[in-house]
mmCIF file of C-alpha atoms and ligand atoms in Angstrom:
data_model
loop_
_atom_site.group_PDB
_atom_site.id
_atom_site.type_symbol
_atom_site.label_atom_id
_atom_site.label_comp_id
_atom_site.label_asym_id
_atom_site.label_seq_id
_atom_site.Cartn_x
_atom_site.Cartn_y
_atom_site.Cartn_z
ATOM 1 C CA MET A 126 69.307 122.544 -38.186
ATOM 2 C CA THR A 127 65.311 122.091 -37.510
ATOM 3 C CA ALA A 128 64.562 120.440 -34.247
ATOM 4 C CA GLN A 129 63.233 117.128 -34.682
ATOM 5 C CA GLY A 130 59.201 117.471 -33.233
ATOM 6 C CA SER A 131 59.300 120.827 -33.735
ATOM 7 C CA GLY A 132 57.302 121.364 -36.468
ATOM 8 C CA GLU A 133 59.095 124.265 -38.090
ATOM 9 C CA VAL A 134 59.545 122.962 -41.566
ATOM 10 C CA THR A 135 55.792 123.180 -42.049
ATOM 11 C CA ARG A 136 55.616 126.565 -39.969
ATOM 12 C CA ARG A 137 58.647 127.558 -41.946
ATOM 13 C CA GLU A 138 55.682 127.070 -45.305
ATOM 14 C CA ILE A 139 53.087 128.549 -43.981
ATOM 15 C CA LEU A 140 54.772 131.349 -42.911
ATOM 16 C CA SER A 141 56.470 132.042 -46.702
ATOM 17 C CA GLN A 142 52.962 132.090 -48.259
ATOM 18 C CA PRO A 143 52.910 136.037 -48.718
ATOM 19 C CA ARG A 144 56.127 135.961 -50.117
ATOM 20 C CA VAL A 145 54.947 132.623 -52.175
ATOM 21 C CA TRP A 146 52.142 134.358 -53.841
ATOM 22 C CA ALA A 147 54.102 137.917 -55.075
ATOM 23 C CA GLU A 148 57.345 136.128 -56.347
ATOM 24 C CA VAL A 149 54.483 133.817 -58.509
ATOM 25 C CA LEU A 150 52.592 136.490 -60.230
ATOM 26 C CA GLU A 151 55.537 138.533 -60.823
ATOM 27 C CA ARG A 152 56.509 135.805 -62.896
ATOM 28 C CA LEU A 153 53.466 134.764 -64.267
ATOM 29 C CA SER A 154 52.204 138.516 -65.071
ATOM 30 C CA ARG A 155 55.708 138.544 -66.386
ATOM 31 C CA GLY A 156 56.604 135.809 -68.762
ATOM 32 C CA GLY A 157 52.572 134.671 -69.186
ATOM 33 C CA ASP A 158 50.608 131.187 -67.418
ATOM 34 C CA GLY A 159 50.950 128.902 -70.468
ATOM 35 C CA LEU A 160 47.814 128.142 -70.339
ATOM 36 C CA PRO A 161 45.236 128.096 -73.158
ATOM 37 C CA ASP A 162 43.597 131.499 -74.366
ATOM 38 C CA ALA A 163 40.053 130.363 -73.193
ATOM 39 C CA PHE A 164 38.211 127.541 -71.610
ATOM 40 C CA PRO A 165 37.942 124.242 -73.684
ATOM 41 C CA GLY A 166 34.589 123.196 -75.163
ATOM 42 C CA GLY A 167 32.274 121.245 -73.095
ATOM 43 C CA ARG A 168 32.312 120.328 -69.890
ATOM 44 C CA GLY A 169 35.499 120.759 -66.934
ATOM 45 C CA LEU A 170 36.686 117.798 -64.713
ATOM 46 C CA PHE A 171 38.865 119.159 -62.414
ATOM 47 C CA ILE A 172 40.959 115.805 -61.200
ATOM 48 C CA GLY A 173 42.474 115.641 -57.333
ATOM 49 C CA ALA A 174 43.042 113.872 -54.909
ATOM 50 C CA GLY A 175 43.328 114.128 -50.963
ATOM 51 C CA THR A 176 44.036 118.381 -50.560
ATOM 52 C CA SER A 177 44.033 118.055 -54.502
ATOM 53 C CA LEU A 178 40.450 117.222 -54.287
ATOM 54 C CA TYR A 179 39.755 120.101 -52.004
ATOM 55 C CA LEU A 180 41.620 122.368 -54.296
ATOM 56 C CA ALA A 181 39.426 121.612 -57.020
ATOM 57 C CA ARG A 182 36.191 121.540 -55.168
ATOM 58 C CA THR A 183 37.503 125.148 -54.979
ATOM 59 C CA LEU A 184 38.665 126.220 -58.308
ATOM 60 C CA ALA A 185 35.147 124.569 -60.140
ATOM 61 C CA HIS A 186 33.103 126.535 -58.115
ATOM 62 C CA LEU A 187 35.355 129.676 -58.394
ATOM 63 C CA GLY A 188 35.421 129.202 -62.916
ATOM 64 C CA GLU A 189 31.572 128.399 -63.170
ATOM 65 C CA ALA A 190 31.107 131.059 -61.418
ATOM 66 C CA LEU A 191 33.032 133.033 -63.407
ATOM 67 C CA SER A 192 32.417 131.197 -66.306
ATOM 68 C CA GLY A 193 28.808 129.639 -66.994
ATOM 69 C CA ARG A 194 30.620 127.268 -68.012
ATOM 70 C CA PRO A 195 29.951 123.382 -66.545
ATOM 71 C CA LEU A 196 33.055 122.369 -63.798
ATOM 72 C CA ARG A 197 33.405 119.443 -62.317
ATOM 73 C CA ALA A 198 35.323 117.706 -59.170
ATOM 74 C CA VAL A 199 36.108 114.606 -58.863
ATOM 75 C CA PRO A 200 38.534 112.711 -57.833
ATOM 76 C CA PRO A 201 41.059 110.807 -60.052
ATOM 77 C CA SER A 202 39.560 107.030 -58.228
ATOM 78 C CA ASP A 203 36.264 107.780 -59.999
ATOM 79 C CA LEU A 204 37.859 107.685 -63.232
ATOM 80 C CA LEU A 205 39.064 104.882 -62.624
ATOM 81 C CA VAL A 206 36.342 102.960 -61.269
ATOM 82 C CA CYS A 207 33.668 104.630 -63.457
ATOM 83 C CA PRO A 208 34.933 106.668 -66.168
ATOM 84 C CA GLU A 209 32.007 106.484 -68.065
ATOM 85 C CA ASP A 210 30.011 108.226 -65.779
ATOM 86 C CA HIS A 211 31.948 111.098 -66.116
ATOM 87 C CA VAL A 212 32.427 111.304 -69.660
ATOM 88 C CA THR A 213 28.993 111.230 -71.028
ATOM 89 C CA GLY A 214 28.384 113.502 -74.140
ATOM 90 C CA GLY A 215 31.532 113.521 -74.546
ATOM 91 C CA ASP A 216 32.471 117.253 -75.334
ATOM 92 C CA VAL A 217 35.055 117.291 -71.265
ATOM 93 C CA TRP A 218 38.088 118.579 -70.668
ATOM 94 C CA ALA A 219 40.410 117.496 -67.867
ATOM 95 C CA VAL A 220 43.053 118.774 -65.516
ATOM 96 C CA GLY A 221 45.407 117.379 -63.665
ATOM 97 C CA ILE A 222 45.882 118.826 -59.891
ATOM 98 C CA SER A 223 48.982 117.380 -57.943
ATOM 99 C CA ARG A 224 51.317 119.427 -55.580
ATOM 100 C CA SER A 225 54.342 116.968 -56.727
ATOM 101 C CA GLY A 226 52.421 115.438 -59.946
ATOM 102 C CA THR A 227 53.158 111.938 -58.809
ATOM 103 C CA THR A 228 50.171 110.454 -57.388
ATOM 104 C CA THR A 229 49.405 107.307 -58.894
ATOM 105 C CA GLU A 230 45.598 107.845 -59.218
ATOM 106 C CA THR A 231 45.499 111.050 -60.185
ATOM 107 C CA VAL A 232 48.069 109.872 -63.484
ATOM 108 C CA ARG A 233 46.594 107.481 -64.433
ATOM 109 C CA ALA A 234 42.826 108.810 -64.246
ATOM 110 C CA LEU A 235 44.854 111.709 -65.913
ATOM 111 C CA ALA A 236 46.158 109.741 -68.502
ATOM 112 C CA VAL A 237 42.828 108.304 -69.073
ATOM 113 C CA MET A 238 40.852 111.168 -69.992
ATOM 114 C CA ARG A 239 44.044 111.949 -72.944
ATOM 115 C CA GLU A 240 44.583 108.164 -73.846
ATOM 116 C CA ARG A 241 40.980 106.517 -73.896
ATOM 117 C CA TYR A 242 39.185 109.498 -74.620
ATOM 118 C CA HIS A 243 41.095 112.174 -76.796
ATOM 119 C CA PHE A 244 40.256 115.043 -74.582
ATOM 120 C CA PRO A 245 42.118 118.314 -74.029
ATOM 121 C CA THR A 246 44.210 117.739 -70.836
ATOM 122 C CA MET A 247 46.340 120.281 -68.522
ATOM 123 C CA ALA A 248 47.601 120.140 -65.734
ATOM 124 C CA LEU A 249 48.208 122.172 -62.326
ATOM 125 C CA SER A 250 51.412 121.147 -60.123
ATOM 126 C CA CYS A 251 54.596 122.436 -58.170
ATOM 127 C CA SER A 252 57.160 120.054 -60.136
ATOM 128 C CA PRO A 253 56.748 120.297 -63.564
ATOM 129 C CA ASP A 254 58.450 117.609 -64.180
ATOM 130 C CA GLY A 255 56.337 114.804 -62.266
ATOM 131 C CA ASP A 256 54.421 111.428 -64.779
ATOM 132 C CA MET A 257 51.163 114.137 -64.902
ATOM 133 C CA GLY A 258 52.559 116.200 -66.782
ATOM 134 C CA ARG A 259 52.732 113.348 -70.011
ATOM 135 C CA TYR A 260 49.163 113.456 -70.121
ATOM 136 C CA ALA A 261 49.450 117.254 -69.842
ATOM 137 C CA GLU A 262 49.529 119.312 -73.422
ATOM 138 C CA ARG A 263 49.899 121.929 -70.509
ATOM 139 C CA ILE A 264 51.065 122.586 -67.403
ATOM 140 C CA LEU A 265 50.929 125.406 -65.328
ATOM 141 C CA ALA A 266 53.809 124.810 -62.283
ATOM 142 C CA VAL A 267 54.349 126.663 -59.689
ATOM 143 C CA GLU A 268 57.603 125.574 -58.450
ATOM 144 C CA GLU A 269 58.185 128.279 -55.755
ATOM 145 C CA ALA A 270 55.630 126.475 -54.052
ATOM 146 C CA VAL A 271 57.510 123.458 -53.613
ATOM 147 C CA GLU A 272 57.442 121.914 -49.769
ATOM 148 C CA ASP A 273 59.350 119.690 -48.172
ATOM 149 C CA SER A 274 56.269 119.281 -45.720
ATOM 150 C CA VAL A 275 54.106 116.075 -45.569
ATOM 151 C CA VAL A 276 51.266 118.213 -45.407
ATOM 152 C CA MET A 277 50.154 120.587 -47.841
ATOM 153 C CA THR A 278 50.055 124.038 -47.200
ATOM 154 C CA ARG A 279 51.376 126.954 -49.379
ATOM 155 C CA SER A 280 51.187 124.945 -52.469
ATOM 156 C CA PHE A 281 47.472 124.756 -52.012
ATOM 157 C CA THR A 282 47.187 128.354 -51.314
ATOM 158 C CA THR A 283 49.309 129.672 -53.989
ATOM 159 C CA MET A 284 48.198 126.816 -56.590
ATOM 160 C CA LEU A 285 44.712 128.694 -55.551
ATOM 161 C CA MET A 286 45.521 131.697 -56.419
ATOM 162 C CA ALA A 287 47.839 130.850 -59.823
ATOM 163 C CA PHE A 288 44.506 128.928 -61.500
ATOM 164 C CA THR A 289 41.721 131.155 -60.370
ATOM 165 C CA ARG A 290 44.202 133.873 -62.265
ATOM 166 C CA TRP A 291 44.593 132.228 -65.310
ATOM 167 C CA MET A 292 40.450 132.030 -64.715
ATOM 168 C CA LEU A 293 40.188 135.476 -64.065
ATOM 169 C CA ARG A 294 42.717 136.023 -67.525
ATOM 170 C CA VAL A 295 40.789 133.551 -70.270
ATOM 171 C CA THR A 296 37.313 135.046 -68.838
ATOM 172 C CA GLY A 297 38.543 137.948 -69.108
ATOM 173 C CA HIS A 298 38.003 139.599 -65.273
ATOM 174 C CA GLY A 299 40.360 142.325 -65.643
ATOM 175 C CA GLU A 300 39.489 143.712 -62.564
ATOM 176 C CA LEU A 301 40.047 141.006 -60.358
ATOM 177 C CA LEU A 302 42.806 140.261 -61.869
ATOM 178 C CA ASP A 303 43.898 143.855 -60.320
ATOM 179 C CA ALA A 304 42.973 143.106 -57.283
ATOM 180 C CA GLN A 305 44.841 140.235 -57.062
ATOM 181 C CA ARG A 306 48.181 141.753 -56.819
ATOM 182 C CA LEU A 307 47.254 142.853 -54.209
ATOM 183 C CA LEU A 308 46.999 139.687 -52.101
ATOM 184 C CA PRO A 309 50.312 139.671 -51.044
ATOM 185 C CA ALA A 310 50.205 142.519 -49.145
ATOM 186 C CA ALA A 311 46.587 141.593 -47.257
ATOM 187 C CA GLY A 312 48.611 138.117 -46.446
ATOM 188 C CA GLU A 313 51.693 139.850 -44.803
ATOM 189 C CA ARG A 314 49.316 141.863 -42.952
ATOM 190 C CA LEU A 315 47.194 139.194 -42.063
ATOM 191 C CA PHE A 316 50.223 136.944 -40.321
ATOM 192 C CA ALA A 317 51.031 140.229 -38.603
ATOM 193 C CA GLY A 318 48.410 139.180 -36.738
ATOM 194 C CA ALA A 319 48.469 135.659 -36.851
ATOM 195 C CA ALA A 320 49.999 134.343 -34.141
ATOM 196 C CA ASP A 321 47.511 136.013 -31.572
ATOM 197 C CA ALA A 322 44.534 134.671 -33.002
ATOM 198 C CA VAL A 323 45.512 131.196 -32.900
ATOM 199 C CA ALA A 324 47.192 131.896 -29.635
ATOM 200 C CA GLU A 325 43.146 132.803 -28.572
ATOM 201 C CA ALA A 326 41.787 129.917 -30.026
ATOM 202 C CA MET A 327 44.654 127.897 -28.289
ATOM 203 C CA ASP A 328 43.695 129.327 -24.849
ATOM 204 C CA ARG A 329 39.731 128.838 -25.312
ATOM 205 C CA PHE A 330 39.072 126.129 -27.540
ATOM 206 C CA ARG A 331 39.399 122.316 -25.805
ATOM 207 C CA PRO A 332 37.927 120.358 -28.581
ATOM 208 C CA GLU A 333 37.751 116.991 -28.861
ATOM 209 C CA HIS A 334 35.834 116.622 -32.127
ATOM 210 C CA ILE A 335 36.293 119.527 -35.060
ATOM 211 C CA VAL A 336 33.107 120.842 -36.850
ATOM 212 C CA THR A 337 34.340 122.857 -40.254
ATOM 213 C CA PHE A 338 31.504 124.834 -42.474
ATOM 214 C CA GLY A 339 31.344 126.665 -45.699
ATOM 215 C CA GLN A 340 29.019 128.036 -48.284
ATOM 216 C CA GLY A 341 29.808 127.606 -52.266
ATOM 217 C CA ALA A 342 33.667 128.371 -52.917
ATOM 218 C CA TYR A 343 34.285 128.318 -48.693
ATOM 219 C CA TYR A 344 33.146 124.392 -49.121
ATOM 220 C CA GLY A 345 36.510 123.390 -50.379
ATOM 221 C CA LEU A 346 38.145 125.427 -47.515
ATOM 222 C CA ALA A 347 35.846 123.856 -44.945
ATOM 223 C CA CYS A 348 36.701 120.627 -46.217
ATOM 224 C CA GLU A 349 40.648 121.358 -46.816
ATOM 225 C CA THR A 350 40.391 122.477 -43.305
ATOM 226 C CA ALA A 351 39.152 119.649 -41.620
ATOM 227 C CA LEU A 352 41.706 117.883 -43.392
ATOM 228 C CA LYS A 353 44.541 119.275 -42.494
ATOM 229 C CA VAL A 354 43.490 119.239 -38.644
ATOM 230 C CA LYS A 355 42.946 116.085 -39.282
ATOM 231 C CA GLU A 356 46.582 114.983 -41.092
ATOM 232 C CA MET A 357 47.776 117.041 -37.923
ATOM 233 C CA ALA A 358 46.542 117.160 -35.115
ATOM 234 C CA LEU A 359 44.804 113.534 -35.500
ATOM 235 C CA LEU A 360 41.572 114.719 -34.448
ATOM 236 C CA ALA A 361 38.015 113.789 -35.239
ATOM 237 C CA SER A 362 37.072 116.349 -37.531
ATOM 238 C CA GLU A 363 33.744 116.999 -40.735
ATOM 239 C CA PRO A 364 33.365 119.668 -43.542
ATOM 240 C CA PHE A 365 29.857 120.310 -43.999
ATOM 241 C CA HIS A 366 27.790 122.889 -46.012
ATOM 242 C CA THR A 367 26.742 125.776 -43.117
ATOM 243 C CA LEU A 368 23.667 125.246 -43.526
ATOM 244 C CA GLU A 369 23.733 121.395 -44.404
ATOM 245 C CA TYR A 370 24.909 121.225 -40.734
ATOM 246 C CA ARG A 371 21.078 121.474 -39.908
ATOM 247 C CA HIS A 372 19.887 118.341 -41.473
ATOM 248 C CA GLY A 373 20.892 115.374 -39.447
ATOM 249 C CA PRO A 374 24.431 115.774 -38.538
ATOM 250 C CA LYS A 375 23.886 118.516 -35.477
ATOM 251 C CA SER A 376 22.875 115.754 -33.610
ATOM 252 C CA ILE A 377 26.470 114.741 -32.468
ATOM 253 C CA ALA A 378 27.345 118.174 -31.600
ATOM 254 C CA GLY A 379 28.566 119.811 -27.571
ATOM 255 C CA PRO A 380 30.422 121.231 -25.472
ATOM 256 C CA ASN A 381 34.014 119.506 -27.172
ATOM 257 C CA THR A 382 32.671 120.379 -30.294
ATOM 258 C CA LEU A 383 34.527 123.238 -31.835
ATOM 259 C CA VAL A 384 32.653 125.323 -35.119
ATOM 260 C CA ILE A 385 35.106 126.466 -37.413
ATOM 261 C CA ALA A 386 32.553 128.953 -39.988
ATOM 262 C CA LEU A 387 34.261 130.638 -42.682
ATOM 263 C CA LEU A 388 32.016 133.027 -44.013
ATOM 264 C CA SER A 389 30.894 134.363 -46.810
ATOM 265 C CA GLY A 390 29.263 137.265 -45.320
ATOM 266 C CA ARG A 391 26.916 136.463 -48.270
ATOM 267 C CA GLY A 392 23.023 135.186 -48.136
ATOM 268 C CA GLY A 393 22.261 137.575 -44.726
ATOM 269 C CA ALA A 394 21.342 135.680 -41.502
ATOM 270 C CA LEU A 395 21.267 132.348 -43.696
ATOM 271 C CA GLU A 396 24.637 131.219 -41.579
ATOM 272 C CA PRO A 397 25.536 133.200 -38.758
ATOM 273 C CA ASP A 398 21.232 131.537 -38.045
ATOM 274 C CA VAL A 399 23.231 128.286 -37.835
ATOM 275 C CA LEU A 400 26.456 129.415 -35.057
ATOM 276 C CA ARG A 401 23.474 130.635 -33.785
ATOM 277 C CA GLU A 402 22.044 127.438 -33.314
ATOM 278 C CA VAL A 403 25.205 125.258 -32.738
ATOM 279 C CA LYS A 404 25.853 127.745 -29.627
ATOM 280 C CA GLU A 405 22.792 126.647 -27.961
ATOM 281 C CA LEU A 406 23.542 122.662 -29.069
ATOM 282 C CA GLY A 407 26.811 123.718 -26.253
ATOM 283 C CA ALA A 408 29.342 123.561 -29.220
ATOM 284 C CA LYS A 409 31.683 126.332 -29.618
ATOM 285 C CA VAL A 410 32.147 128.871 -32.198
ATOM 286 C CA TRP A 411 35.035 129.677 -34.224
ATOM 287 C CA ALA A 412 34.149 132.257 -36.608
ATOM 288 C CA ILE A 413 36.252 133.240 -39.955
ATOM 289 C CA THR A 414 35.621 136.296 -41.785
ATOM 290 C CA GLU A 415 36.326 139.139 -43.913
ATOM 291 C CA SER A 416 34.224 141.902 -41.691
ATOM 292 C CA GLY A 417 32.747 140.539 -38.395
ATOM 293 C CA GLU A 418 30.570 143.313 -38.040
ATOM 294 C CA ALA A 419 27.267 140.690 -38.442
ATOM 295 C CA LEU A 420 28.126 138.976 -35.418
ATOM 296 C CA THR A 421 27.080 138.740 -31.793
ATOM 297 C CA ASP A 422 28.325 137.057 -28.581
ATOM 298 C CA ARG A 423 25.784 134.863 -29.086
ATOM 299 C CA HIS A 424 26.808 133.169 -32.926
ATOM 300 C CA ALA A 425 30.872 132.508 -32.217
ATOM 301 C CA ASP A 426 32.668 132.884 -29.149
ATOM 302 C CA LEU A 427 35.672 134.025 -31.542
ATOM 303 C CA VAL A 428 35.493 136.090 -34.614
ATOM 304 C CA THR A 429 38.169 136.699 -36.631
ATOM 305 C CA ALA A 430 38.126 139.284 -39.145
ATOM 306 C CA LEU A 431 40.456 139.034 -42.004
ATOM 307 C CA ASP A 432 39.543 142.645 -43.584
ATOM 308 C CA SER A 433 41.243 142.270 -46.428
ATOM 309 C CA GLY A 434 39.110 144.696 -48.701
ATOM 310 C CA LEU A 435 39.244 142.550 -51.626
ATOM 311 C CA PRO A 436 36.790 140.597 -53.441
ATOM 312 C CA GLU A 437 35.632 137.228 -52.476
ATOM 313 C CA THR A 438 36.972 135.940 -54.957
ATOM 314 C CA VAL A 439 40.635 136.935 -54.844
ATOM 315 C CA ARG A 440 40.501 136.662 -51.453
ATOM 316 C CA LEU A 441 40.730 132.675 -50.809
ATOM 317 C CA PRO A 442 44.143 132.141 -50.422
ATOM 318 C CA LEU A 443 43.742 134.387 -47.117
ATOM 319 C CA VAL A 444 41.432 131.961 -45.316
ATOM 320 C CA MET A 445 43.466 128.928 -45.349
ATOM 321 C CA PRO A 446 47.148 130.716 -43.326
ATOM 322 C CA LEU A 447 45.032 131.226 -39.788
ATOM 323 C CA LEU A 448 44.244 127.419 -40.155
ATOM 324 C CA GLN A 449 47.053 125.570 -41.056
ATOM 325 C CA LEU A 450 48.968 127.355 -38.274
ATOM 326 C CA TYR A 451 45.946 126.065 -35.662
ATOM 327 C CA GLY A 452 46.696 122.774 -37.298
ATOM 328 C CA LEU A 453 50.145 122.662 -36.763
ATOM 329 C CA GLU A 454 49.635 124.519 -32.957
ATOM 330 C CA LEU A 455 46.898 121.637 -31.831
ATOM 331 C CA ALA A 456 49.648 118.904 -33.218
ATOM 332 C CA LEU A 457 51.956 120.716 -31.135
ATOM 333 C CA SER A 458 50.081 120.694 -28.257
ATOM 334 C CA ARG A 459 48.671 117.418 -28.310
ATOM 335 C CA GLY A 460 52.138 115.676 -28.851
ATOM 336 C CA MET A 461 52.804 115.270 -32.680
ATOM 337 C CA ASP A 462 55.282 116.911 -34.932
ATOM 338 C CA PRO A 463 53.528 118.157 -37.952
ATOM 339 C CA ASP A 464 56.315 117.554 -40.118
ATOM 340 C CA SER A 465 56.340 113.950 -39.298
ATOM 341 C CA PRO A 466 52.721 113.095 -39.400
ATOM 342 C CA LYS A 467 51.144 109.363 -38.571
ATOM 343 C CA ASN A 468 50.142 107.430 -41.510
ATOM 344 C CA LEU A 469 50.742 109.857 -44.273
ATOM 345 C CA THR A 470 53.652 110.363 -46.713
ATOM 346 C CA GLN A 471 53.915 113.539 -48.811
ATOM 347 C CA VAL A 472 52.968 111.758 -51.931
ATOM 348 C CA VAL A 473 50.398 108.246 -52.022
ATOM 349 C CA THR A 474 52.219 106.170 -54.938
ATOM 350 C CA LEU A 475 50.971 102.683 -55.715
HETATM 351 C C1 LIG B 573 48.065 114.528 -52.460
HETATM 352 C C2 LIG B 573 47.772 114.126 -51.066
HETATM 353 C C3 LIG B 573 47.957 114.696 -50.427
HETATM 354 C C4 LIG B 573 48.220 114.561 -48.832
HETATM 355 C C5 LIG B 573 48.643 113.614 -48.573
HETATM 356 C C6 LIG B 573 49.259 112.704 -49.865
HETATM 357 O O1 LIG B 573 49.165 114.888 -53.604
HETATM 358 O O2 LIG B 573 47.175 113.342 -51.046
HETATM 359 O O3 LIG B 573 46.489 116.150 -50.253
HETATM 360 O O4 LIG B 573 47.946 115.483 -47.838
HETATM 361 O O5 LIG B 573 50.232 115.000 -48.530
HETATM 362 O O6 LIG B 573 49.612 113.557 -51.050
HETATM 363 P P1 LIG B 573 48.903 115.707 -54.747
HETATM 364 O O7 LIG B 573 48.761 114.609 -55.021
HETATM 365 O O8 LIG B 573 48.486 116.896 -54.756
HETATM 366 O O9 LIG B 573 50.573 115.901 -54.366
#
C-alpha cells in the first residue's frame, strides 16, 4: 500500500525507466515497430498536448536533423482553430502523440488530418486502445511505459526513445541504432548517482522561480522540465532557448532564480557564456551536461555530468529522470503530493 501524499507512485515510475527502456528495445528489435519503412512525403506534423507537445518538439527537431525533411511540432488546438495555416501546399503527414491516446484535442486534430485532409497518419502512445488509434493508419504503442501517475515521466522518455528508434531505422543510421541499445545500461549507471545529485541540488538551491535552458533538441526537454516543476511543485517556471534569455527575459533574473541548463556541449563557449552572465545577475545555475569539463564555478553552482558516452541523438532520454526526481523532491519539500498534483487530471477530455 503506498502512503498517501508520499509521491511513491510517481517515484516508482521514474525509477523504473532503465528497465522499461530495456524491455521496449528488446521487444522492438524482436518484433518490429509496426510503422512504415520510410518517412511519408512532404511536411510532417507532430501533434501533441502538454508534455506530449514537448515530446513532439524534441522529436521534430531530431527527425529534421536526421532526415533533412520538414518536420514541425504543433499543438492539436492549432489544428482545430486554424488548420489551414499548417496544411498549405497539401503534401503533409501527421503523427498523433499522446500517452493516453484519449486527449480530446489530439484525437480531434488527428481526425481532421485523416478525414478532412486525407493525409497519411500514424500514432505514438502508451495505449493502443485510445480513440486516437481510430484515426491512425499505424500506431507505435509502448504499453510497458503506461503510468498510474498524473504527470508524465517514463511515458515521455520511452516514447522519445521508441520513436527515435523508428526515425533512425528509416533514415539508415545503423550505428546510432547500435548505440541506442546501450541506453538502459547508461540509465542504470545514472540512477546509481541520481539521488546524491538531487540531494545536492535540494541542499544548494531554494528557488522561487525556475528557468530552464536548452538549444536544439534540448529545447523540448527544457520545456518538459519547466512543466514538471510547475505541475508537481507549483513553482513558476519558464523554458528558453539558452541564448534567447539575453533578449529581455534576463531582466527578472536574481538571487531567487534557479537556472537549470540542459547543455549540448556543442557551440563552444556560446552556452557557457550565458550561464556566466546569469550568474553575474545573482541567479543560481545547475548545469546538466554530458561531460562538465568546460564549466567552472563562474558558469555554474552545480554541474551534473551524465558521462553516458552515447551520441546526443540517442542519449536525450537520460537528461530527464534526474529532473523528474528533482521536481518530485521539490514538491515534497513544499508539502505537495506529486501523485495528486493540484488542478490536474491524467487526461484532458472535453
Ligand atoms: C497530455 C497531458 C499531460 C499532462 C496531464 C494532462 O496527455 O496534457 O501532458 O501532464 O497529464 O494530459 P496525453 O495526451 O499525452 O495523454
